[in-house]
């Protein structure tokens, strides 16, 4: 590829960004995200406070953007959402165990491998990258979980968010969820 | 394959463009505004999907199209040495506005159309011919006796191969203004006539060509 052609690609293809969604959409995104994250937080507080287990990780915020804010996205469908977190969590924990002497390597390998394996398994879910990274950079508590991290929070959390998405996203006439289960 | 068939194939992109409308960003953004919820697709990606889907659908709908299945057969072509008055009799008998001209080997060498008659009579259109006849009838008949089909026919002729598919047929019709195409075999020999109206009627494409 020639240099001008290469540079030209950086100009983008499109004038004008996609349209803003309606106020109703914004409200339903807010309600879904509020309910989903609140329930995960309450489950964490009621059942796991004072234990070694944790229920809430940062990547759930990103998942909420997709499953409550971009309901139609292929990235937000159940296979991607649950599968992406589980696979990425497993890879994150494995990278930590293998490479924890070299944190930079463990971090980079976790995220990059998570993306690759999510692609391979058709479960690409952007928050999965965060789930893998958190397994490596997470607190000592997270590290102590070992492979329990895959189940708790990385499977249970997305399942709760999925349940809320099914209940909330199908209330408004303008929304339906999911587009595809598997 | 003859040169003429190659030319028909060369214009396939033009045919594709005629079948498929180019969507602007504004078209796509407007459509996105009609769909509630956030769509995480760029207009460029949408356009790419649209083009590829359209091509796939065209292939699905029209992929089995072959010129030889749509053509009219049993048509007696003209010979180059016939005179125009004999050719006129043949055209009337066939109920056609144009007939192909074939050589001794059966190969299509030209096509004789209504317009070729008008040109030989040195008038631009049928009404002009009527006017000319009102003013001076004596001049017309002798000319038709004296001129051969070879002299009057349209060359080169756009033909289409028997195996030609949907896009090739559209491309060929785009290449000339005529209403019909001679269908030829691999050796360029005449098989039948593909009429524009038959083709359009088969695929409900009256608004396309």
mmCIF file of C-alpha atoms in Angstrom:
data_model
loop_
_atom_site.group_PDB
_atom_site.id
_atom_site.type_symbol
_atom_site.label_atom_id
_atom_site.label_comp_id
_atom_site.label_asym_id
_atom_site.label_seq_id
_atom_site.Cartn_x
_atom_site.Cartn_y
_atom_site.Cartn_z
ATOM 1 C CA UNK A 1 0.000 0.000 0.000
ATOM 2 C CA UNK A 2 1.291 3.449 -0.904
ATOM 3 C CA UNK A 3 1.770 6.075 1.774
ATOM 4 C CA UNK A 4 -0.811 8.596 0.465
ATOM 5 C CA UNK A 5 -3.373 5.832 0.261
ATOM 6 C CA UNK A 6 -2.475 4.770 3.787
ATOM 7 C CA UNK A 7 -2.827 8.298 5.109
ATOM 8 C CA UNK A 8 -6.021 8.863 3.152
ATOM 9 C CA UNK A 9 -7.679 6.035 5.044
ATOM 10 C CA UNK A 10 -7.292 8.074 8.233
ATOM 11 C CA UNK A 11 -9.691 10.687 6.880
ATOM 12 C CA UNK A 12 -12.653 8.389 7.469
ATOM 13 C CA UNK A 13 -15.373 7.454 5.014
ATOM 14 C CA UNK A 14 -18.391 9.327 6.266
ATOM 15 C CA UNK A 15 -19.515 12.877 6.895
ATOM 16 C CA UNK A 16 -21.796 13.273 9.873
ATOM 17 C CA UNK A 17 -22.135 10.850 12.736
ATOM 18 C CA UNK A 18 -25.085 8.510 13.306
ATOM 19 C CA UNK A 19 -28.242 10.206 14.550
ATOM 20 C CA UNK A 20 -29.010 10.814 18.223
ATOM 21 C CA UNK A 21 -31.595 8.444 19.641
ATOM 22 C CA UNK A 22 -34.960 9.673 20.892
ATOM 23 C CA UNK A 23 -35.551 10.829 24.443
ATOM 24 C CA UNK A 24 -37.658 7.749 25.053
ATOM 25 C CA UNK A 25 -34.724 5.549 24.110
ATOM 26 C CA UNK A 26 -32.465 7.475 26.440
ATOM 27 C CA UNK A 27 -34.927 7.004 29.285
ATOM 28 C CA UNK A 28 -35.182 3.262 28.731
ATOM 29 C CA UNK A 29 -31.396 2.967 28.525
ATOM 30 C CA UNK A 30 -31.178 4.760 31.850
ATOM 31 C CA UNK A 31 -33.843 2.602 33.492
ATOM 32 C CA UNK A 32 -32.302 -0.641 32.270
ATOM 33 C CA UNK A 33 -28.794 0.273 33.329
ATOM 34 C CA UNK A 34 -29.974 1.551 36.712
ATOM 35 C CA UNK A 35 -31.934 -1.617 37.423
ATOM 36 C CA UNK A 36 -29.246 -3.972 36.153
ATOM 37 C CA UNK A 37 -26.348 -2.436 38.045
ATOM 38 C CA UNK A 38 -28.458 -1.859 41.167
ATOM 39 C CA UNK A 39 -29.454 -5.518 41.342
ATOM 40 C CA UNK A 40 -25.882 -6.715 40.886
ATOM 41 C CA UNK A 41 -24.818 -4.292 43.614
ATOM 42 C CA UNK A 42 -27.565 -5.508 45.964
ATOM 43 C CA UNK A 43 -26.737 -9.158 45.367
ATOM 44 C CA UNK A 44 -23.128 -8.319 46.153
ATOM 45 C CA UNK A 45 -24.098 -6.530 49.343
ATOM 46 C CA UNK A 46 -26.648 -9.073 50.585
ATOM 47 C CA UNK A 47 -24.783 -12.272 49.873
ATOM 48 C CA UNK A 48 -21.113 -11.561 49.528
ATOM 49 C CA UNK A 49 -20.255 -8.681 51.823
ATOM 50 C CA UNK A 50 -17.594 -9.805 54.254
ATOM 51 C CA UNK A 51 -16.692 -12.821 52.143
ATOM 52 C CA UNK A 52 -13.743 -13.220 49.781
ATOM 53 C CA UNK A 53 -16.103 -13.249 46.818
ATOM 54 C CA UNK A 54 -17.067 -10.126 44.927
ATOM 55 C CA UNK A 55 -19.889 -9.580 42.551
ATOM 56 C CA UNK A 56 -19.193 -6.221 41.020
ATOM 57 C CA UNK A 57 -16.433 -5.480 38.532
ATOM 58 C CA UNK A 58 -15.918 -2.432 36.356
ATOM 59 C CA UNK A 59 -16.539 -4.199 33.079
ATOM 60 C CA UNK A 60 -20.229 -4.550 33.951
ATOM 61 C CA UNK A 61 -20.566 -0.804 33.395
ATOM 62 C CA UNK A 62 -19.429 -1.367 29.828
ATOM 63 C CA UNK A 63 -21.781 -4.310 29.400
ATOM 64 C CA UNK A 64 -24.632 -2.105 30.588
ATOM 65 C CA UNK A 65 -23.851 0.394 27.808
ATOM 66 C CA UNK A 66 -24.370 -2.356 25.258
ATOM 67 C CA UNK A 67 -27.288 -4.335 26.632
ATOM 68 C CA UNK A 68 -29.311 -1.316 27.729
ATOM 69 C CA UNK A 69 -27.974 1.351 25.351
ATOM 70 C CA UNK A 70 -27.365 -0.525 22.093
ATOM 71 C CA UNK A 71 -29.916 -3.309 22.377
ATOM 72 C CA UNK A 72 -29.790 -4.306 18.726
ATOM 73 C CA UNK A 73 -26.037 -4.602 18.565
ATOM 74 C CA UNK A 74 -24.636 -8.045 17.793
ATOM 75 C CA UNK A 75 -22.146 -7.278 20.559
ATOM 76 C CA UNK A 76 -25.004 -7.037 23.070
ATOM 77 C CA UNK A 77 -26.670 -10.373 22.357
ATOM 78 C CA UNK A 78 -26.752 -13.084 25.052
ATOM 79 C CA UNK A 79 -24.166 -15.340 23.435
ATOM 80 C CA UNK A 80 -21.686 -12.475 23.241
ATOM 81 C CA UNK A 81 -22.522 -10.987 26.597
ATOM 82 C CA UNK A 82 -22.333 -14.097 28.744
ATOM 83 C CA UNK A 83 -19.840 -15.979 26.591
ATOM 84 C CA UNK A 84 -17.539 -12.998 26.226
ATOM 85 C CA UNK A 85 -17.273 -12.464 29.981
ATOM 86 C CA UNK A 86 -16.757 -16.143 30.812
ATOM 87 C CA UNK A 87 -14.082 -16.709 28.171
ATOM 88 C CA UNK A 88 -12.276 -13.479 28.937
ATOM 89 C CA UNK A 89 -12.328 -14.111 32.672
ATOM 90 C CA UNK A 90 -10.802 -17.540 32.181
ATOM 91 C CA UNK A 91 -8.079 -16.126 29.941
ATOM 92 C CA UNK A 92 -7.419 -13.266 32.354
ATOM 93 C CA UNK A 93 -6.972 -15.572 35.335
ATOM 94 C CA UNK A 94 -4.800 -17.941 33.320
ATOM 95 C CA UNK A 95 -2.567 -15.073 32.179
ATOM 96 C CA UNK A 96 -2.191 -13.835 35.724
ATOM 97 C CA UNK A 97 -1.211 -17.297 36.938
ATOM 98 C CA UNK A 98 1.235 -17.814 34.078
ATOM 99 C CA UNK A 99 2.865 -14.402 33.834
ATOM 100 C CA UNK A 100 2.334 -12.620 37.159
ATOM 101 C CA UNK A 101 6.079 -12.015 37.495
ATOM 102 C CA UNK A 102 5.789 -9.765 34.437
ATOM 103 C CA UNK A 103 2.644 -7.712 34.978
ATOM 104 C CA UNK A 104 2.937 -5.872 31.644
ATOM 105 C CA UNK A 105 3.059 -9.174 29.800
ATOM 106 C CA UNK A 106 0.165 -10.653 31.772
ATOM 107 C CA UNK A 107 -1.975 -7.574 31.077
ATOM 108 C CA UNK A 108 -1.231 -7.385 27.363
ATOM 109 C CA UNK A 109 -1.552 -11.129 26.798
ATOM 110 C CA UNK A 110 -4.847 -11.277 28.723
ATOM 111 C CA UNK A 111 -6.585 -8.585 26.697
ATOM 112 C CA UNK A 112 -5.150 -9.574 23.324
ATOM 113 C CA UNK A 113 -5.885 -13.268 23.806
ATOM 114 C CA UNK A 114 -9.369 -12.538 25.105
ATOM 115 C CA UNK A 115 -10.169 -10.599 21.930
ATOM 116 C CA UNK A 116 -8.761 -13.344 19.735
ATOM 117 C CA UNK A 117 -10.662 -16.123 21.482
ATOM 118 C CA UNK A 118 -13.888 -14.120 21.566
ATOM 119 C CA UNK A 119 -13.516 -13.683 17.814
ATOM 120 C CA UNK A 120 -12.883 -17.390 17.349
ATOM 121 C CA UNK A 121 -15.929 -18.345 19.377
ATOM 122 C CA UNK A 122 -18.161 -15.577 17.913
ATOM 123 C CA UNK A 123 -18.644 -14.133 21.369
ATOM 124 C CA UNK A 124 -17.006 -10.739 20.867
ATOM 125 C CA UNK A 125 -18.141 -8.474 23.674
ATOM 126 C CA UNK A 126 -16.000 -5.377 24.312
ATOM 127 C CA UNK A 127 -16.396 -5.453 28.110
ATOM 128 C CA UNK A 128 -14.796 -8.899 27.982
ATOM 129 C CA UNK A 129 -11.470 -7.163 27.399
ATOM 130 C CA UNK A 130 -12.000 -5.316 30.664
ATOM 131 C CA UNK A 131 -12.960 -8.525 32.449
ATOM 132 C CA UNK A 132 -9.709 -10.131 31.301
ATOM 133 C CA UNK A 133 -7.679 -7.067 32.288
ATOM 134 C CA UNK A 134 -9.314 -6.820 35.718
ATOM 135 C CA UNK A 135 -8.341 -10.427 36.417
ATOM 136 C CA UNK A 136 -4.713 -9.337 36.019
ATOM 137 C CA UNK A 137 -4.613 -5.818 37.475
ATOM 138 C CA UNK A 138 -7.336 -6.458 40.033
ATOM 139 C CA UNK A 139 -6.972 -6.144 43.758
ATOM 140 C CA UNK A 140 -5.298 -8.878 45.828
ATOM 141 C CA UNK A 141 -8.843 -10.032 46.593
ATOM 142 C CA UNK A 142 -9.476 -10.634 42.918
ATOM 143 C CA UNK A 143 -6.196 -12.507 42.572
ATOM 144 C CA UNK A 144 -7.088 -14.616 45.571
ATOM 145 C CA UNK A 145 -10.264 -15.798 43.841
ATOM 146 C CA UNK A 146 -8.239 -17.712 41.287
ATOM 147 C CA UNK A 147 -10.483 -19.455 38.797
ATOM 148 C CA UNK A 148 -13.511 -18.767 41.005
ATOM 149 C CA UNK A 149 -13.343 -15.368 39.310
ATOM 150 C CA UNK A 150 -14.727 -17.032 36.174
ATOM 151 C CA UNK A 151 -17.882 -18.124 37.971
ATOM 152 C CA UNK A 152 -18.113 -15.273 40.418
ATOM 153 C CA UNK A 153 -18.457 -12.524 39.244
ATOM 154 C CA UNK A 154 -17.802 -13.191 35.569
ATOM 155 C CA UNK A 155 -20.686 -15.614 34.974
ATOM 156 C CA UNK A 156 -23.195 -14.672 37.607
ATOM 157 C CA UNK A 157 -22.963 -10.926 37.035
ATOM 158 C CA UNK A 158 -23.684 -11.087 33.287
ATOM 159 C CA UNK A 159 -26.540 -13.537 33.943
ATOM 160 C CA UNK A 160 -28.195 -11.006 36.246
ATOM 161 C CA UNK A 161 -27.653 -8.224 33.715
ATOM 162 C CA UNK A 162 -29.114 -10.494 31.042
ATOM 163 C CA UNK A 163 -32.199 -11.231 33.116
ATOM 164 C CA UNK A 164 -32.797 -7.530 33.702
ATOM 165 C CA UNK A 165 -32.278 -6.850 29.990
ATOM 166 C CA UNK A 166 -34.921 -9.452 29.099
ATOM 167 C CA UNK A 167 -37.385 -7.925 31.552
ATOM 168 C CA UNK A 168 -36.754 -4.231 30.859
ATOM 169 C CA UNK A 169 -35.855 -4.128 27.171
ATOM 170 C CA UNK A 170 -39.082 -5.821 26.136
ATOM 171 C CA UNK A 171 -41.373 -3.346 27.891
ATOM 172 C CA UNK A 172 -41.257 -0.453 25.363
ATOM 173 C CA UNK A 173 -42.911 -1.061 21.994
ATOM 174 C CA UNK A 174 -39.843 0.266 20.225
ATOM 175 C CA UNK A 175 -37.463 -2.293 21.744
ATOM 176 C CA UNK A 176 -37.028 -6.013 21.736
ATOM 177 C CA UNK A 177 -34.321 -8.185 23.181
ATOM 178 C CA UNK A 178 -32.590 -10.337 22.230
ATOM 179 C CA UNK A 179 -32.247 -10.336 18.482
ATOM 180 C CA UNK A 180 -30.580 -13.712 18.676
ATOM 181 C CA UNK A 181 -29.962 -16.001 21.627
ATOM 182 C CA UNK A 182 -27.092 -18.123 20.444
ATOM 183 C CA UNK B 1 -16.982 -16.263 -28.338
ATOM 184 C CA UNK B 2 -17.435 -13.407 -30.742
ATOM 185 C CA UNK B 3 -16.351 -9.839 -30.241
ATOM 186 C CA UNK B 4 -19.950 -8.788 -29.984
ATOM 187 C CA UNK B 5 -20.573 -11.059 -27.057
ATOM 188 C CA UNK B 6 -17.466 -9.710 -25.387
ATOM 189 C CA UNK B 7 -18.829 -6.246 -25.741
ATOM 190 C CA UNK B 8 -22.072 -7.284 -24.151
ATOM 191 C CA UNK B 9 -20.196 -8.639 -21.188
ATOM 192 C CA UNK B 10 -18.025 -5.565 -20.890
ATOM 193 C CA UNK B 11 -21.023 -3.431 -20.042
ATOM 194 C CA UNK B 12 -22.172 -5.565 -17.109
ATOM 195 C CA UNK B 13 -21.138 -2.945 -14.538
ATOM 196 C CA UNK B 14 -23.444 -0.479 -16.273
ATOM 197 C CA UNK B 15 -26.258 -2.982 -15.992
ATOM 198 C CA UNK B 16 -25.506 -3.526 -12.329
ATOM 199 C CA UNK B 17 -25.557 0.186 -11.739
ATOM 200 C CA UNK B 18 -28.943 0.421 -13.422
ATOM 201 C CA UNK B 19 -30.345 -2.342 -11.237
ATOM 202 C CA UNK B 20 -28.933 -1.076 -8.006
ATOM 203 C CA UNK B 21 -29.331 2.417 -6.706
ATOM 204 C CA UNK B 22 -26.380 4.094 -5.048
ATOM 205 C CA UNK B 23 -27.313 5.117 -1.501
ATOM 206 C CA UNK B 24 -25.928 8.333 -0.095
ATOM 207 C CA UNK B 25 -24.981 8.803 3.542
ATOM 208 C CA UNK B 26 -28.059 10.997 3.896
ATOM 209 C CA UNK B 27 -30.294 8.169 2.649
ATOM 210 C CA UNK B 28 -28.881 5.753 5.190
ATOM 211 C CA UNK B 29 -28.852 8.222 8.072
ATOM 212 C CA UNK B 30 -32.476 9.020 7.352
ATOM 213 C CA UNK B 31 -33.344 5.324 7.456
ATOM 214 C CA UNK B 32 -31.469 4.941 10.732
ATOM 215 C CA UNK B 33 -33.523 7.749 12.191
ATOM 216 C CA UNK B 34 -36.668 5.766 11.453
ATOM 217 C CA UNK B 35 -35.427 2.813 13.483
ATOM 218 C CA UNK B 36 -35.649 3.363 17.213
ATOM 219 C CA UNK B 37 -32.614 2.464 19.265
ATOM 220 C CA UNK B 38 -28.931 2.872 18.677
ATOM 221 C CA UNK B 39 -27.593 1.084 15.600
ATOM 222 C CA UNK B 40 -23.896 0.393 15.826
ATOM 223 C CA UNK B 41 -23.225 0.308 12.117
ATOM 224 C CA UNK B 42 -21.535 2.945 10.002
ATOM 225 C CA UNK B 43 -23.130 4.157 6.806
ATOM 226 C CA UNK B 44 -20.173 2.820 4.855
ATOM 227 C CA UNK B 45 -20.595 -0.657 6.354
ATOM 228 C CA UNK B 46 -24.290 -0.550 5.650
ATOM 229 C CA UNK B 47 -23.633 0.397 2.038
ATOM 230 C CA UNK B 48 -21.167 -2.455 1.656
ATOM 231 C CA UNK B 49 -23.655 -4.949 3.078
ATOM 232 C CA UNK B 50 -26.370 -3.548 0.843
ATOM 233 C CA UNK B 51 -24.268 -3.943 -2.288
ATOM 234 C CA UNK B 52 -23.191 -7.475 -1.477
ATOM 235 C CA UNK B 53 -26.704 -8.509 -0.456
ATOM 236 C CA UNK B 54 -28.085 -7.027 -3.623
ATOM 237 C CA UNK B 55 -25.613 -8.965 -5.700
ATOM 238 C CA UNK B 56 -26.499 -12.141 -3.835
ATOM 239 C CA UNK B 57 -30.226 -11.564 -4.275
ATOM 240 C CA UNK B 58 -29.776 -10.839 -7.974
ATOM 241 C CA UNK B 59 -27.883 -14.074 -8.350
ATOM 242 C CA UNK B 60 -30.583 -15.941 -6.405
ATOM 243 C CA UNK B 61 -33.433 -14.487 -8.438
ATOM 244 C CA UNK B 62 -31.842 -14.363 -11.850
ATOM 245 C CA UNK B 63 -28.906 -16.754 -11.648
ATOM 246 C CA UNK B 64 -30.712 -19.401 -13.710
ATOM 247 C CA UNK B 65 -31.601 -17.019 -16.489
ATOM 248 C CA UNK B 66 -30.323 -18.111 -19.898
ATOM 249 C CA UNK B 67 -30.998 -16.222 -23.090
ATOM 250 C CA UNK B 68 -31.911 -19.423 -24.918
ATOM 251 C CA UNK B 69 -34.755 -20.109 -22.500
ATOM 252 C CA UNK B 70 -36.325 -16.708 -23.097
ATOM 253 C CA UNK B 71 -35.880 -16.396 -26.850
ATOM 254 C CA UNK B 72 -38.531 -16.874 -29.519
ATOM 255 C CA UNK B 73 -37.689 -19.679 -31.905
ATOM 256 C CA UNK B 74 -39.036 -20.670 -35.298
ATOM 257 C CA UNK B 75 -38.038 -17.346 -36.790
ATOM 258 C CA UNK B 76 -36.837 -17.453 -40.389
ATOM 259 C CA UNK B 77 -33.920 -15.060 -40.763
ATOM 260 C CA UNK B 78 -33.230 -12.933 -43.837
ATOM 261 C CA UNK B 79 -30.535 -13.603 -46.416
ATOM 262 C CA UNK B 80 -28.072 -10.833 -47.312
ATOM 263 C CA UNK B 81 -28.884 -11.031 -51.024
ATOM 264 C CA UNK B 82 -32.632 -10.563 -50.597
ATOM 265 C CA UNK B 83 -34.043 -7.276 -51.838
ATOM 266 C CA UNK B 84 -35.784 -4.962 -49.440
ATOM 267 C CA UNK B 85 -39.232 -5.550 -50.828
ATOM 268 C CA UNK B 86 -38.851 -9.300 -50.251
ATOM 269 C CA UNK B 87 -37.511 -8.545 -46.797
ATOM 270 C CA UNK B 88 -40.560 -6.385 -46.101
ATOM 271 C CA UNK B 89 -42.791 -9.308 -46.994
ATOM 272 C CA UNK B 90 -40.847 -11.500 -44.593
ATOM 273 C CA UNK B 91 -41.087 -8.940 -41.794
ATOM 274 C CA UNK B 92 -44.822 -8.623 -42.235
ATOM 275 C CA UNK B 93 -45.253 -12.409 -42.376
ATOM 276 C CA UNK B 94 -43.218 -12.812 -39.198
ATOM 277 C CA UNK B 95 -45.077 -10.009 -37.458
ATOM 278 C CA UNK B 96 -41.710 -8.558 -36.458
ATOM 279 C CA UNK B 97 -40.221 -5.116 -36.520
ATOM 280 C CA UNK B 98 -36.748 -6.532 -37.060
ATOM 281 C CA UNK B 99 -35.278 -9.759 -38.397
ATOM 282 C CA UNK B 100 -31.723 -11.019 -38.211
ATOM 283 C CA UNK B 101 -29.664 -11.464 -41.349
ATOM 284 C CA UNK B 102 -27.602 -14.635 -41.582
ATOM 285 C CA UNK B 103 -24.958 -15.730 -44.050
ATOM 286 C CA UNK B 104 -24.780 -19.117 -45.789
ATOM 287 C CA UNK B 105 -23.221 -20.644 -42.679
ATOM 288 C CA UNK B 106 -26.079 -19.499 -40.466
ATOM 289 C CA UNK B 107 -23.957 -16.838 -38.731
ATOM 290 C CA UNK B 108 -25.639 -13.568 -37.830
ATOM 291 C CA UNK B 109 -24.102 -10.767 -39.880
ATOM 292 C CA UNK B 110 -26.596 -7.999 -39.255
ATOM 293 C CA UNK B 111 -30.131 -7.114 -38.374
ATOM 294 C CA UNK B 112 -32.720 -5.428 -40.563
ATOM 295 C CA UNK B 113 -35.085 -3.144 -38.700
ATOM 296 C CA UNK B 114 -37.878 -0.735 -39.485
ATOM 297 C CA UNK B 115 -35.412 2.083 -39.093
ATOM 298 C CA UNK B 116 -33.214 0.601 -41.800
ATOM 299 C CA UNK B 117 -36.163 0.862 -44.219
ATOM 300 C CA UNK B 118 -36.796 4.448 -43.238
ATOM 301 C CA UNK B 119 -33.147 5.309 -43.722
ATOM 302 C CA UNK B 120 -33.125 3.784 -47.186
ATOM 303 C CA UNK B 121 -36.241 5.750 -48.046
ATOM 304 C CA UNK B 122 -34.452 8.848 -46.766
ATOM 305 C CA UNK B 123 -37.057 9.728 -44.189
ATOM 306 C CA UNK B 124 -36.543 10.144 -40.473
ATOM 307 C CA UNK B 125 -39.713 8.542 -39.165
ATOM 308 C CA UNK B 126 -42.955 6.884 -40.087
ATOM 309 C CA UNK B 127 -44.937 10.170 -40.155
ATOM 310 C CA UNK B 128 -42.245 11.624 -42.406
ATOM 311 C CA UNK B 129 -42.736 8.639 -44.699
ATOM 312 C CA UNK B 130 -46.478 9.234 -44.811
ATOM 313 C CA UNK B 131 -45.894 12.844 -45.792
ATOM 314 C CA UNK B 132 -43.416 11.795 -48.454
ATOM 315 C CA UNK B 133 -45.922 9.318 -49.833
ATOM 316 C CA UNK B 134 -48.599 11.986 -50.067
ATOM 317 C CA UNK B 135 -46.305 14.231 -52.015
ATOM 318 C CA UNK B 136 -44.594 11.688 -54.220
ATOM 319 C CA UNK B 137 -45.396 7.989 -54.293
ATOM 320 C CA UNK B 138 -43.545 7.017 -57.420
ATOM 321 C CA UNK B 139 -40.090 7.158 -55.891
ATOM 322 C CA UNK B 140 -40.491 4.598 -53.135
ATOM 323 C CA UNK B 141 -41.078 1.204 -54.704
ATOM 324 C CA UNK B 142 -38.196 1.137 -57.215
ATOM 325 C CA UNK B 143 -35.711 1.787 -54.422
ATOM 326 C CA UNK B 144 -36.908 -1.219 -52.437
ATOM 327 C CA UNK B 145 -36.454 -3.404 -55.516
ATOM 328 C CA UNK B 146 -32.917 -2.257 -56.045
ATOM 329 C CA UNK B 147 -31.456 -2.380 -52.571
ATOM 330 C CA UNK B 148 -30.294 -5.611 -50.944
ATOM 331 C CA UNK B 149 -30.653 -6.500 -47.316
ATOM 332 C CA UNK B 150 -26.852 -6.462 -47.028
ATOM 333 C CA UNK B 151 -26.761 -2.798 -48.047
ATOM 334 C CA UNK B 152 -29.539 -1.734 -45.723
ATOM 335 C CA UNK B 153 -29.005 -3.795 -42.614
ATOM 336 C CA UNK B 154 -27.618 -2.529 -39.315
ATOM 337 C CA UNK B 155 -24.047 -3.617 -38.669
ATOM 338 C CA UNK B 156 -22.363 -4.484 -36.471
ATOM 339 C CA UNK B 157 -25.180 -6.250 -34.733
ATOM 340 C CA UNK B 158 -25.353 -6.735 -30.994
ATOM 341 C CA UNK B 159 -25.957 -10.429 -30.371
ATOM 342 C CA UNK B 160 -26.162 -12.449 -27.215
ATOM 343 C CA UNK B 161 -24.862 -15.938 -26.508
ATOM 344 C CA UNK B 162 -27.315 -18.712 -25.759
ATOM 345 C CA UNK B 163 -25.831 -19.124 -22.272
ATOM 346 C CA UNK B 164 -25.871 -15.402 -21.465
ATOM 347 C CA UNK B 165 -27.253 -14.636 -18.019
ATOM 348 C CA UNK B 166 -29.387 -11.881 -16.619
ATOM 349 C CA UNK B 167 -26.732 -9.200 -16.311
ATOM 350 C CA UNK B 168 -25.306 -9.904 -19.752
ATOM 351 C CA UNK B 169 -28.758 -9.568 -21.290
ATOM 352 C CA UNK B 170 -29.341 -6.258 -19.556
ATOM 353 C CA UNK B 171 -25.888 -5.128 -20.623
ATOM 354 C CA UNK B 172 -26.644 -6.042 -24.243
ATOM 355 C CA UNK B 173 -29.963 -4.199 -24.229
ATOM 356 C CA UNK B 174 -28.191 -1.180 -22.797
ATOM 357 C CA UNK B 175 -25.792 -1.267 -25.722
ATOM 358 C CA UNK B 176 -28.279 -0.520 -28.431
ATOM 359 C CA UNK B 177 -31.682 0.985 -28.866
ATOM 360 C CA UNK B 178 -33.279 -2.020 -30.586
ATOM 361 C CA UNK B 179 -36.186 -3.981 -29.250
ATOM 362 C CA UNK B 180 -34.731 -7.404 -29.925
ATOM 363 C CA UNK B 181 -31.468 -9.307 -29.819
ATOM 364 C CA UNK B 182 -30.459 -12.250 -31.973
ATOM 365 C CA UNK B 183 -29.439 -15.182 -29.787
ATOM 366 C CA UNK B 184 -26.482 -17.107 -31.197
ATOM 367 C CA UNK B 185 -24.685 -20.336 -30.366
ATOM 368 C CA UNK B 186 -20.998 -20.619 -29.610
ATOM 369 C CA UNK B 187 -20.195 -20.401 -33.334
ATOM 370 C CA UNK B 188 -22.209 -17.220 -33.837
ATOM 371 C CA UNK B 189 -25.026 -19.094 -35.610
ATOM 372 C CA UNK B 190 -28.565 -17.821 -35.262
ATOM 373 C CA UNK B 191 -30.849 -19.612 -32.807
ATOM 374 C CA UNK B 192 -33.704 -17.254 -32.058
ATOM 375 C CA UNK B 193 -34.713 -13.743 -31.088
ATOM 376 C CA UNK B 194 -34.781 -12.375 -27.565
ATOM 377 C CA UNK B 195 -37.373 -9.613 -27.416
ATOM 378 C CA UNK B 196 -36.948 -6.806 -24.954
ATOM 379 C CA UNK B 197 -40.617 -6.965 -24.049
ATOM 380 C CA UNK B 198 -40.465 -10.716 -23.363
ATOM 381 C CA UNK B 199 -37.459 -10.237 -21.140
ATOM 382 C CA UNK B 200 -38.999 -7.342 -19.234
ATOM 383 C CA UNK B 201 -42.305 -9.129 -18.886
ATOM 384 C CA UNK B 202 -40.683 -12.274 -17.515
ATOM 385 C CA UNK B 203 -39.024 -10.343 -14.715
ATOM 386 C CA UNK B 204 -41.501 -7.495 -14.246
ATOM 387 C CA UNK B 205 -38.791 -5.016 -15.121
ATOM 388 C CA UNK B 206 -40.838 -2.650 -17.226
ATOM 389 C CA UNK B 207 -39.596 0.344 -15.287
ATOM 390 C CA UNK B 208 -35.932 -0.562 -15.582
ATOM 391 C CA UNK B 209 -35.076 -0.389 -19.276
#
